[in-house]
XYZ file of C-alpha atoms in Angstrom:
70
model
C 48.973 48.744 -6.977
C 49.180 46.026 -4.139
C 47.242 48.444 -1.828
C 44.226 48.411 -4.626
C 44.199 44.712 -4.728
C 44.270 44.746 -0.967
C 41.353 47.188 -0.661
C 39.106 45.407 -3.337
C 39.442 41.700 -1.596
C 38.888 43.131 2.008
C 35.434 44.876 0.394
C 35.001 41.382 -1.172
C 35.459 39.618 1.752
C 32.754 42.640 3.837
C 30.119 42.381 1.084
C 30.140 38.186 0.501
C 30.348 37.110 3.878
C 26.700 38.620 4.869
C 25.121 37.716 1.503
C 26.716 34.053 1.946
C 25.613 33.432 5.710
C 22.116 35.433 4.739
C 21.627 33.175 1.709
C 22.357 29.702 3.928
C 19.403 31.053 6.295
C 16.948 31.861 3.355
C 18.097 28.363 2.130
C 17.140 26.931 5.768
C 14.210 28.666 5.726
C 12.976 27.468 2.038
C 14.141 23.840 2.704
C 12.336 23.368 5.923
C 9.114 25.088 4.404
C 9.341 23.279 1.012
C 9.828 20.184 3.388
C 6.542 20.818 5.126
C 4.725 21.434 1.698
C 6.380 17.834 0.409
C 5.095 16.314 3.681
C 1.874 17.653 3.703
C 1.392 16.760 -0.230
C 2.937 13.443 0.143
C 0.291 12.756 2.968
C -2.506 14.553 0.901
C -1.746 12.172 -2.096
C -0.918 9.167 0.316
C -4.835 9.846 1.942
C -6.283 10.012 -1.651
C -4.879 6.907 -3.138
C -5.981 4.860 0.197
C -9.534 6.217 -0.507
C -9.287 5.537 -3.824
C -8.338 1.760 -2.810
C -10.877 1.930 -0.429
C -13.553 2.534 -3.042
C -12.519 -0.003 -5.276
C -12.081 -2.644 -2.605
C -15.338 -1.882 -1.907
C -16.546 -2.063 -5.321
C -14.910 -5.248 -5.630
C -16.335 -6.547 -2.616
C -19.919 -5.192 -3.876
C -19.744 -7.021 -7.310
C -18.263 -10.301 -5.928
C -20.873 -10.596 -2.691
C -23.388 -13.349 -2.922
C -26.980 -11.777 -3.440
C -28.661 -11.768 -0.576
C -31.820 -13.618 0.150
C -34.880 -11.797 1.301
């Protein structure tokens, strides 16, 4: 009976170990890559809103500037 329990934790121990380092290097993997995608969409949304201000600041500056004489 103890020899059972024996044999089923060493092929425990075989089969997790692999699956458990394999599945922190897919995790690596994913985080650095899902990093990069945050980055790069942080900096795409970052570039849109400051052309967004951009347009309205120069909207603003458009309606407020003094008509200019000819």
């Amino acid at each position: 009976m103890s020899f059972i329990v024996v044999a089923g934790l060493v092929v425990c121990t075989r089969w997790s170990t692999p699956s458990i380092e394999s599945l922190s290097i897919i995790n690596n993997r994913h985080l650095k890559t899902l990093g990069r995608t945050m980055k790069s969409y942080s900096n795409g949304v970052n570039s849109r809103e400051r052309l967004r201000r951009n347009v309205i600041w120069k909207e603003v500056e458009n309606a407020y500037k003094m008509p200019e004489e000819e």
